[in-house]
């Protein structure tokens, strides 16, 4: 499938970027579109995350982002096939985060104790961002193509199921979802305190069991994921109204849900900090407890403008950004090679290429952007590929040699730097 991205490779090769960055872009984008995407006998596209034999709803959405910069029917068709696969998968289990290519009962582990099991599910960690990514991919495809046929009877049905689930999870006590991983590698590998997670109050926000890192939330209202959900719902509403979608009741439910979540963020999700001013919390519980940190995985606090929730110039975002890129964030690391945001998912003092990509795309500071480009050049361990986390003092120590989400995020960061825009009709 590498031919599908040749025009982007040519675009980058004609730029004034260094030869090293050009080589990295070419290798990273070809790697994604030649090693991770398989057209199945259902004529949909299964998107392997990389070195794990499963398809994540989140990762697959991010992996194909470069296609939105390509004005071609082939690109449009491939996006449509990925959408088709996502919505085929979600009907198997609306709480799952990752799925198998076939119903062969492959699992991350067969030890998980949960209330439902499907042979199509690789892992059943409920992550709010997974749902937001699915809605985002739908509305982005429509904005690119104006192809209203994407909202067929099947997707219409499961959109409503997912919206009802988001509403149900505004009061998690009513939820059927249970998850426990016996003998986890770390407490974050299972829901904390109980198989329903930690205690919460009703806030208007929607509950999430796990972060986009696949680590469990410490407090169950994940602010970046709720913010992303607000954006995805609002954009989907715009799409449905434009195509005169028949189910107006669903549209009104989505509007109401979006407002309630956003009101919850504004009421519970802000912190007044002496050093930085008003900033966003990372997680809250609606009972008065808040956590400030940021994680490299997207959605993150650093990514809020990238997601469309705030502008790059928003005062609260700028305050939050300064805090994220400081010692106030326990996962911000600075070493002899680079500095940036890491994750409790990877070793201490490992920062992530995904976070550097987001930092570049949300920056308005040329000096900061130029520095990140130099860090890309010097932290790939001579592979011309991007990784998960790398040691801030030694980039030859890294996790995940084959991590397609990171490769695609880097490619999008380069396209953004060069002024390339997502295509919208």
Tab-separated table of C-alpha atoms in Angstrom:
chain	number	residue	atom	x	y	z
A	1	UNK	CA	0.000	0.000	0.000
A	2	UNK	CA	2.999	2.312	-0.021
A	3	UNK	CA	1.928	3.855	-3.334
A	4	UNK	CA	-1.040	5.417	-1.565
A	5	UNK	CA	1.307	7.696	0.399
A	6	UNK	CA	3.824	8.473	-2.354
A	7	UNK	CA	2.521	11.992	-2.856
A	8	UNK	CA	3.205	12.802	0.785
A	9	UNK	CA	6.717	11.363	0.522
A	10	UNK	CA	7.336	13.518	-2.571
A	11	UNK	CA	5.937	16.576	-0.784
A	12	UNK	CA	8.308	16.083	2.144
A	13	UNK	CA	11.301	15.280	-0.062
A	14	UNK	CA	10.849	18.611	-1.866
A	15	UNK	CA	10.918	20.517	1.430
A	16	UNK	CA	13.917	22.108	3.131
A	17	UNK	CA	13.943	19.548	5.948
A	18	UNK	CA	17.190	17.745	6.713
A	19	UNK	CA	17.982	14.555	4.829
A	20	UNK	CA	17.648	12.660	8.098
A	21	UNK	CA	14.082	13.861	8.746
A	22	UNK	CA	13.134	13.126	5.133
A	23	UNK	CA	14.451	9.583	5.492
A	24	UNK	CA	12.618	9.134	8.772
A	25	UNK	CA	9.349	10.375	7.284
A	26	UNK	CA	9.623	8.048	4.287
A	27	UNK	CA	10.480	5.029	6.390
A	28	UNK	CA	7.858	5.721	9.057
A	29	UNK	CA	4.959	6.288	6.674
A	30	UNK	CA	5.853	3.333	4.470
A	31	UNK	CA	6.170	1.134	7.542
A	32	UNK	CA	2.617	1.948	8.608
A	33	UNK	CA	1.064	1.414	5.208
A	34	UNK	CA	3.003	-1.716	4.227
A	35	UNK	CA	3.219	-3.671	7.480
A	36	UNK	CA	0.152	-2.930	9.597
A	37	UNK	CA	-2.906	-2.815	7.305
A	38	UNK	CA	-4.605	-5.923	5.949
A	39	UNK	CA	-7.687	-5.986	3.720
A	40	UNK	CA	-9.769	-8.887	5.002
A	41	UNK	CA	-12.207	-11.201	3.283
A	42	UNK	CA	-14.945	-8.894	4.597
A	43	UNK	CA	-13.429	-6.130	2.442
A	44	UNK	CA	-12.606	-4.072	5.489
A	45	UNK	CA	-9.191	-3.063	6.834
A	46	UNK	CA	-7.720	-4.637	9.947
A	47	UNK	CA	-5.031	-2.346	11.360
A	48	UNK	CA	-2.376	-4.069	13.415
A	49	UNK	CA	-0.932	-1.832	16.129
A	50	UNK	CA	2.567	-3.117	15.387
A	51	UNK	CA	4.349	-5.640	17.577
A	52	UNK	CA	1.108	-6.790	19.251
A	53	UNK	CA	-1.212	-8.898	17.038
A	54	UNK	CA	-4.374	-6.869	17.664
A	55	UNK	CA	-6.232	-3.774	16.470
A	56	UNK	CA	-6.868	-0.967	18.936
A	57	UNK	CA	-9.760	1.397	18.163
A	58	UNK	CA	-7.604	4.345	19.233
A	59	UNK	CA	-4.368	3.310	17.542
A	60	UNK	CA	-6.028	2.401	14.261
A	61	UNK	CA	-7.676	5.830	14.064
A	62	UNK	CA	-4.352	7.562	14.683
A	63	UNK	CA	-2.335	5.252	12.430
A	64	UNK	CA	-4.287	6.243	9.320
A	65	UNK	CA	-4.269	10.020	10.003
A	66	UNK	CA	-1.821	10.689	7.129
A	67	UNK	CA	-4.577	9.591	4.720
A	68	UNK	CA	-6.504	12.746	5.599
A	69	UNK	CA	-3.745	14.782	3.952
A	70	UNK	CA	-4.100	12.906	0.632
A	71	UNK	CA	-6.665	13.992	-1.962
A	72	UNK	CA	-7.360	10.662	-3.618
A	73	UNK	CA	-10.164	8.147	-3.891
A	74	UNK	CA	-7.781	5.374	-2.835
A	75	UNK	CA	-7.100	7.175	0.436
A	76	UNK	CA	-10.809	7.758	0.985
A	77	UNK	CA	-11.609	4.129	0.319
A	78	UNK	CA	-9.003	2.898	2.777
A	79	UNK	CA	-10.332	5.200	5.515
A	80	UNK	CA	-13.807	3.849	4.816
A	81	UNK	CA	-12.571	0.254	5.152
A	82	UNK	CA	-11.002	1.042	8.542
A	83	UNK	CA	-14.253	2.646	9.703
A	84	UNK	CA	-16.129	-0.429	8.537
A	85	UNK	CA	-13.773	-2.630	10.574
A	86	UNK	CA	-14.071	-0.516	13.717
A	87	UNK	CA	-17.844	-0.637	13.710
A	88	UNK	CA	-17.807	-4.370	12.940
A	89	UNK	CA	-15.550	-4.836	15.973
A	90	UNK	CA	-17.487	-2.658	18.409
A	91	UNK	CA	-20.656	-4.696	17.969
A	92	UNK	CA	-18.734	-7.651	19.441
A	93	UNK	CA	-18.197	-5.759	22.703
A	94	UNK	CA	-18.840	-2.056	23.282
A	95	UNK	CA	-16.535	-1.978	26.322
A	96	UNK	CA	-13.476	-3.495	24.619
A	97	UNK	CA	-10.437	-1.507	23.549
A	98	UNK	CA	-8.661	-3.997	21.265
A	99	UNK	CA	-9.844	-6.703	18.887
A	100	UNK	CA	-8.664	-9.739	16.940
A	101	UNK	CA	-8.693	-10.151	13.190
A	102	UNK	CA	-10.806	-13.310	13.562
A	103	UNK	CA	-12.877	-14.789	16.350
A	104	UNK	CA	-10.002	-17.052	17.411
A	105	UNK	CA	-10.127	-16.069	21.106
A	106	UNK	CA	-6.606	-14.634	21.166
A	107	UNK	CA	-6.069	-12.582	24.343
A	108	UNK	CA	-3.498	-10.433	26.058
A	109	UNK	CA	-4.267	-12.808	28.927
A	110	UNK	CA	-7.014	-15.342	29.494
A	111	UNK	CA	-6.973	-14.619	33.231
A	112	UNK	CA	-9.105	-11.449	33.171
A	113	UNK	CA	-12.285	-11.621	35.235
A	114	UNK	CA	-15.027	-9.599	33.588
A	115	UNK	CA	-18.774	-9.690	33.019
A	116	UNK	CA	-18.639	-10.564	29.319
A	117	UNK	CA	-16.288	-12.399	26.979
A	118	UNK	CA	-16.043	-12.515	23.195
A	119	UNK	CA	-13.577	-14.531	21.087
A	120	UNK	CA	-13.146	-11.387	18.949
A	121	UNK	CA	-11.791	-9.355	21.877
A	122	UNK	CA	-8.058	-9.132	22.537
A	123	UNK	CA	-8.479	-6.991	25.643
A	124	UNK	CA	-11.487	-5.568	27.501
A	125	UNK	CA	-10.157	-2.431	29.149
A	126	UNK	CA	-12.886	0.192	28.835
A	127	UNK	CA	-11.345	3.436	27.593
A	128	UNK	CA	-13.553	6.440	26.923
A	129	UNK	CA	-11.151	7.711	24.286
A	130	UNK	CA	-11.778	4.602	22.141
A	131	UNK	CA	-15.371	5.706	21.589
A	132	UNK	CA	-14.331	9.311	20.962
A	133	UNK	CA	-11.821	8.171	18.329
A	134	UNK	CA	-14.490	6.178	16.492
A	135	UNK	CA	-16.800	9.185	16.282
A	136	UNK	CA	-13.869	11.386	15.274
A	137	UNK	CA	-12.917	9.101	12.388
A	138	UNK	CA	-16.519	9.140	11.162
A	139	UNK	CA	-16.900	12.899	11.100
A	140	UNK	CA	-13.402	13.470	9.670
A	141	UNK	CA	-14.170	11.063	6.818
A	142	UNK	CA	-17.411	12.887	6.099
A	143	UNK	CA	-15.719	16.314	6.219
A	144	UNK	CA	-13.106	15.030	3.748
A	145	UNK	CA	-15.484	13.335	1.311
A	146	UNK	CA	-19.068	14.505	1.992
A	147	UNK	CA	-19.969	10.843	1.561
A	148	UNK	CA	-23.135	10.530	3.634
A	149	UNK	CA	-23.471	6.827	2.791
A	150	UNK	CA	-20.932	6.088	5.506
A	151	UNK	CA	-23.779	6.489	8.024
A	152	UNK	CA	-25.549	3.286	7.075
A	153	UNK	CA	-28.133	1.351	9.085
A	154	UNK	CA	-25.475	-0.610	10.972
A	155	UNK	CA	-23.461	2.424	12.067
A	156	UNK	CA	-26.652	4.327	12.910
A	157	UNK	CA	-27.702	1.535	15.260
A	158	UNK	CA	-24.355	1.236	17.037
A	159	UNK	CA	-23.897	4.994	17.321
A	160	UNK	CA	-27.003	5.041	19.474
A	161	UNK	CA	-25.780	2.072	21.517
A	162	UNK	CA	-22.508	3.871	22.228
A	163	UNK	CA	-24.176	7.168	23.085
A	164	UNK	CA	-26.491	5.349	25.494
A	165	UNK	CA	-23.431	3.707	27.043
A	166	UNK	CA	-21.712	7.086	27.510
A	167	UNK	CA	-24.887	8.325	29.213
A	168	UNK	CA	-25.081	5.214	31.402
A	169	UNK	CA	-21.458	5.753	32.440
A	170	UNK	CA	-22.313	9.214	33.738
A	171	UNK	CA	-23.544	7.219	36.744
A	172	UNK	CA	-21.166	4.289	36.966
A	173	UNK	CA	-23.116	2.618	39.775
A	174	UNK	CA	-25.611	1.523	37.103
A	175	UNK	CA	-22.906	0.077	34.846
A	176	UNK	CA	-22.651	-3.635	34.024
A	177	UNK	CA	-18.908	-3.289	33.374
A	178	UNK	CA	-16.574	-5.202	35.646
A	179	UNK	CA	-12.865	-5.844	35.159
A	180	UNK	CA	-10.203	-7.511	37.246
A	181	UNK	CA	-6.792	-8.809	36.189
A	182	UNK	CA	-5.442	-11.220	38.808
A	183	UNK	CA	-1.723	-10.860	39.530
A	184	UNK	CA	-1.246	-7.782	37.312
A	185	UNK	CA	2.268	-6.636	36.399
A	186	UNK	CA	1.414	-3.386	38.206
A	187	UNK	CA	-1.676	-1.977	40.005
A	188	UNK	CA	-2.397	0.042	36.857
A	189	UNK	CA	-2.939	-3.152	34.847
A	190	UNK	CA	-6.270	-3.764	36.586
A	191	UNK	CA	-9.033	-1.522	37.873
A	192	UNK	CA	-8.022	-0.153	41.254
A	193	UNK	CA	-9.754	-0.781	44.606
A	194	UNK	CA	-12.438	-3.034	43.121
A	195	UNK	CA	-13.658	-4.543	39.866
A	196	UNK	CA	-15.727	-1.353	39.417
A	197	UNK	CA	-12.794	0.992	39.981
A	198	UNK	CA	-12.424	3.751	42.533
A	199	UNK	CA	-15.319	5.665	44.108
A	200	UNK	CA	-16.891	8.500	42.117
A	201	UNK	CA	-19.640	11.071	42.384
A	202	UNK	CA	-21.982	12.036	39.568
A	203	UNK	CA	-20.482	14.995	37.679
A	204	UNK	CA	-22.000	14.992	34.201
A	205	UNK	CA	-18.766	13.535	32.852
A	206	UNK	CA	-18.536	9.979	31.543
A	207	UNK	CA	-16.566	7.312	33.427
A	208	UNK	CA	-13.446	5.689	32.012
A	209	UNK	CA	-11.813	2.584	33.424
A	210	UNK	CA	-8.490	3.072	31.702
A	211	UNK	CA	-6.319	5.762	30.180
A	212	UNK	CA	-5.189	5.781	26.520
A	213	UNK	CA	-1.994	4.171	27.814
A	214	UNK	CA	-4.112	1.117	28.783
A	215	UNK	CA	-3.218	1.897	32.427
A	216	UNK	CA	-6.130	2.156	34.838
A	217	UNK	CA	-7.309	5.559	35.995
A	218	UNK	CA	-6.559	6.526	39.581
A	219	UNK	CA	-9.633	8.762	39.579
A	220	UNK	CA	-12.228	7.670	37.059
A	221	UNK	CA	-13.142	10.916	35.293
A	222	UNK	CA	-10.308	11.375	32.825
A	223	UNK	CA	-10.388	15.034	31.790
A	224	UNK	CA	-8.588	14.763	28.407
A	225	UNK	CA	-10.817	11.856	27.335
A	226	UNK	CA	-13.963	13.710	28.371
A	227	UNK	CA	-12.799	16.833	26.531
A	228	UNK	CA	-12.143	14.741	23.421
A	229	UNK	CA	-15.605	13.200	23.755
A	230	UNK	CA	-17.165	16.685	23.817
A	231	UNK	CA	-15.425	17.580	20.549
A	232	UNK	CA	-16.246	14.270	18.853
A	233	UNK	CA	-19.912	14.456	19.825
A	234	UNK	CA	-20.260	18.070	18.681
A	235	UNK	CA	-18.609	17.379	15.325
A	236	UNK	CA	-20.729	14.273	14.809
A	237	UNK	CA	-23.859	16.290	15.524
A	238	UNK	CA	-22.799	18.814	12.863
A	239	UNK	CA	-22.384	15.964	10.383
A	240	UNK	CA	-25.721	14.342	11.223
A	241	UNK	CA	-27.595	17.624	10.966
A	242	UNK	CA	-25.960	18.381	7.616
A	243	UNK	CA	-27.067	15.055	6.150
A	244	UNK	CA	-30.586	15.408	7.650
A	245	UNK	CA	-30.156	12.290	9.751
A	246	UNK	CA	-33.561	10.819	10.516
A	247	UNK	CA	-32.948	9.966	14.164
A	248	UNK	CA	-33.319	13.461	15.595
A	249	UNK	CA	-33.780	11.995	19.072
A	250	UNK	CA	-30.217	10.672	18.942
A	251	UNK	CA	-28.930	14.059	17.838
A	252	UNK	CA	-30.609	15.730	20.798
A	253	UNK	CA	-29.201	13.079	23.160
A	254	UNK	CA	-25.724	13.783	21.835
A	255	UNK	CA	-26.133	17.539	22.280
A	256	UNK	CA	-27.355	17.113	25.846
A	257	UNK	CA	-24.592	14.651	26.697
A	258	UNK	CA	-21.888	16.896	25.252
A	259	UNK	CA	-23.113	19.878	27.276
A	260	UNK	CA	-23.317	17.867	30.485
A	261	UNK	CA	-19.789	16.534	30.040
A	262	UNK	CA	-18.405	19.979	29.266
A	263	UNK	CA	-20.200	21.488	32.252
A	264	UNK	CA	-18.652	18.753	34.382
A	265	UNK	CA	-15.168	19.552	33.103
A	266	UNK	CA	-15.654	23.236	33.894
A	267	UNK	CA	-17.061	22.518	37.376
A	268	UNK	CA	-14.756	19.714	38.534
A	269	UNK	CA	-11.793	19.643	36.142
A	270	UNK	CA	-9.961	22.887	36.918
A	271	UNK	CA	-7.273	23.523	39.522
A	272	UNK	CA	-6.102	26.887	40.886
A	273	UNK	CA	-2.351	26.621	41.204
A	274	UNK	CA	-0.166	29.240	42.859
A	275	UNK	CA	2.667	28.906	40.335
A	276	UNK	CA	0.795	28.466	37.042
A	277	UNK	CA	-2.683	29.888	37.666
A	278	UNK	CA	-5.830	28.043	36.600
A	279	UNK	CA	-4.981	24.720	34.953
A	280	UNK	CA	-6.784	21.546	33.890
A	281	UNK	CA	-6.641	18.502	36.137
A	282	UNK	CA	-5.794	15.155	34.558
A	283	UNK	CA	-8.267	13.071	36.560
A	284	UNK	CA	-10.969	13.818	39.114
A	285	UNK	CA	-13.541	11.774	41.022
A	286	UNK	CA	-16.333	14.278	41.630
A	287	UNK	CA	-15.797	13.838	45.358
A	288	UNK	CA	-13.282	16.644	45.743
A	289	UNK	CA	-10.144	14.778	44.669
A	290	UNK	CA	-8.037	15.845	41.674
A	291	UNK	CA	-4.791	14.629	40.120
A	292	UNK	CA	-2.447	16.764	38.074
A	293	UNK	CA	-0.093	14.966	35.709
A	294	UNK	CA	0.038	14.309	32.024
A	295	UNK	CA	0.663	11.153	30.057
A	296	UNK	CA	2.280	10.896	26.628
A	297	UNK	CA	-0.666	8.997	25.174
A	298	UNK	CA	-3.380	10.935	23.339
A	299	UNK	CA	-5.808	12.287	24.494
A	300	UNK	CA	-3.638	14.187	26.933
A	301	UNK	CA	-3.752	17.645	28.453
A	302	UNK	CA	-0.954	18.705	26.120
A	303	UNK	CA	-3.058	17.591	23.130
A	304	UNK	CA	-6.211	19.629	23.876
A	305	UNK	CA	-5.722	22.068	20.937
A	306	UNK	CA	-4.810	19.170	18.630
A	307	UNK	CA	-8.099	17.538	19.606
A	308	UNK	CA	-10.004	20.767	18.986
A	309	UNK	CA	-11.108	21.381	22.576
A	310	UNK	CA	-9.146	24.602	23.067
A	311	UNK	CA	-7.019	26.930	20.991
A	312	UNK	CA	-3.242	27.069	21.301
A	313	UNK	CA	-3.631	30.579	22.735
A	314	UNK	CA	-6.259	29.731	25.369
A	315	UNK	CA	-5.077	31.046	28.741
A	316	UNK	CA	-6.003	27.969	30.775
A	317	UNK	CA	-4.384	25.734	28.161
A	318	UNK	CA	-1.183	27.784	28.159
A	319	UNK	CA	-1.055	27.620	31.952
A	320	UNK	CA	-1.640	23.874	31.773
A	321	UNK	CA	1.012	23.462	29.085
A	322	UNK	CA	3.616	25.190	31.243
A	323	UNK	CA	2.714	22.921	34.140
A	324	UNK	CA	2.798	19.774	31.973
A	325	UNK	CA	6.274	20.700	30.715
A	326	UNK	CA	7.596	21.248	34.222
A	327	UNK	CA	8.529	19.300	37.329
A	328	UNK	CA	4.920	19.653	38.495
A	329	UNK	CA	4.159	16.818	36.075
A	330	UNK	CA	5.704	13.674	37.612
A	331	UNK	CA	6.130	12.223	34.102
A	332	UNK	CA	8.073	15.141	32.632
A	333	UNK	CA	11.715	14.170	32.274
A	334	UNK	CA	14.817	16.100	31.245
A	335	UNK	CA	18.102	14.430	30.366
A	336	UNK	CA	21.275	14.922	28.374
A	337	UNK	CA	19.610	13.986	25.061
A	338	UNK	CA	16.088	15.428	25.241
A	339	UNK	CA	13.262	16.475	27.514
A	340	UNK	CA	9.542	15.822	27.319
A	341	UNK	CA	6.574	13.853	28.602
A	342	UNK	CA	6.734	10.179	29.420
A	343	UNK	CA	4.274	7.798	31.020
A	344	UNK	CA	3.842	5.517	34.032
A	345	UNK	CA	3.355	2.857	31.340
A	346	UNK	CA	7.093	2.891	30.565
A	347	UNK	CA	10.236	3.109	32.713
A	348	UNK	CA	11.122	6.223	34.667
A	349	UNK	CA	13.000	8.867	32.635
A	350	UNK	CA	11.679	7.518	29.338
A	351	UNK	CA	9.928	10.121	27.182
A	352	UNK	CA	7.700	9.358	24.219
A	353	UNK	CA	7.948	10.347	20.572
A	354	UNK	CA	4.145	10.675	20.529
A	355	UNK	CA	4.366	13.386	23.182
A	356	UNK	CA	7.099	15.194	21.233
A	357	UNK	CA	4.887	15.096	18.124
A	358	UNK	CA	1.990	16.584	20.086
A	359	UNK	CA	4.252	19.188	21.670
A	360	UNK	CA	5.389	20.285	18.206
A	361	UNK	CA	1.874	20.433	16.762
A	362	UNK	CA	0.525	22.489	19.674
A	363	UNK	CA	3.449	24.924	19.908
A	364	UNK	CA	3.536	28.515	18.660
A	365	UNK	CA	7.232	28.915	19.533
A	366	UNK	CA	9.610	28.469	16.561
A	367	UNK	CA	12.592	27.799	18.806
A	368	UNK	CA	10.690	25.035	20.612
A	369	UNK	CA	9.547	23.512	17.326
A	370	UNK	CA	13.061	23.556	15.856
A	371	UNK	CA	14.418	21.901	18.994
A	372	UNK	CA	11.867	19.086	18.784
A	373	UNK	CA	12.780	18.466	15.145
A	374	UNK	CA	16.417	18.084	16.224
A	375	UNK	CA	15.383	15.669	18.973
A	376	UNK	CA	13.560	13.547	16.408
A	377	UNK	CA	16.768	13.321	14.397
A	378	UNK	CA	18.863	12.221	17.348
A	379	UNK	CA	16.546	9.867	19.270
A	380	UNK	CA	15.528	7.226	16.716
A	381	UNK	CA	18.458	4.926	17.619
A	382	UNK	CA	19.513	5.005	13.952
A	383	UNK	CA	16.386	3.092	12.907
A	384	UNK	CA	14.591	5.857	10.956
A	385	UNK	CA	11.525	4.805	12.947
A	386	UNK	CA	9.849	6.216	16.041
A	387	UNK	CA	9.392	4.295	19.246
A	388	UNK	CA	7.255	4.284	22.350
A	389	UNK	CA	9.516	5.559	25.138
A	390	UNK	CA	13.255	6.220	25.076
A	391	UNK	CA	15.780	6.992	27.787
A	392	UNK	CA	16.372	10.744	28.053
A	393	UNK	CA	20.094	10.063	28.459
A	394	UNK	CA	20.468	7.208	25.972
A	395	UNK	CA	18.004	6.890	23.051
A	396	UNK	CA	19.425	3.478	22.169
A	397	UNK	CA	17.479	2.247	25.178
A	398	UNK	CA	13.842	2.281	24.071
A	399	UNK	CA	10.570	0.367	24.189
A	400	UNK	CA	8.643	-1.020	21.192
A	401	UNK	CA	10.721	-1.303	18.058
A	402	UNK	CA	7.548	-1.510	15.939
A	403	UNK	CA	4.919	0.977	17.116
A	404	UNK	CA	2.842	2.304	14.251
A	405	UNK	CA	0.896	4.922	16.222
A	406	UNK	CA	4.144	6.693	17.025
A	407	UNK	CA	5.305	6.542	13.404
A	408	UNK	CA	2.068	8.077	12.130
A	409	UNK	CA	2.064	10.819	14.763
A	410	UNK	CA	5.576	11.797	13.739
A	411	UNK	CA	4.493	11.900	10.084
A	412	UNK	CA	1.563	14.142	10.958
A	413	UNK	CA	3.838	16.414	12.976
A	414	UNK	CA	6.143	16.786	9.966
A	415	UNK	CA	3.222	17.505	7.622
A	416	UNK	CA	1.862	20.073	10.083
A	417	UNK	CA	5.278	21.726	10.384
A	418	UNK	CA	5.452	22.000	6.576
A	419	UNK	CA	2.014	23.640	6.430
A	420	UNK	CA	0.070	20.711	5.005
A	421	UNK	CA	-3.604	20.817	5.967
A	422	UNK	CA	-6.155	18.080	6.582
A	423	UNK	CA	-8.447	17.954	3.546
A	424	UNK	CA	-12.003	19.165	4.011
A	425	UNK	CA	-14.562	19.682	1.278
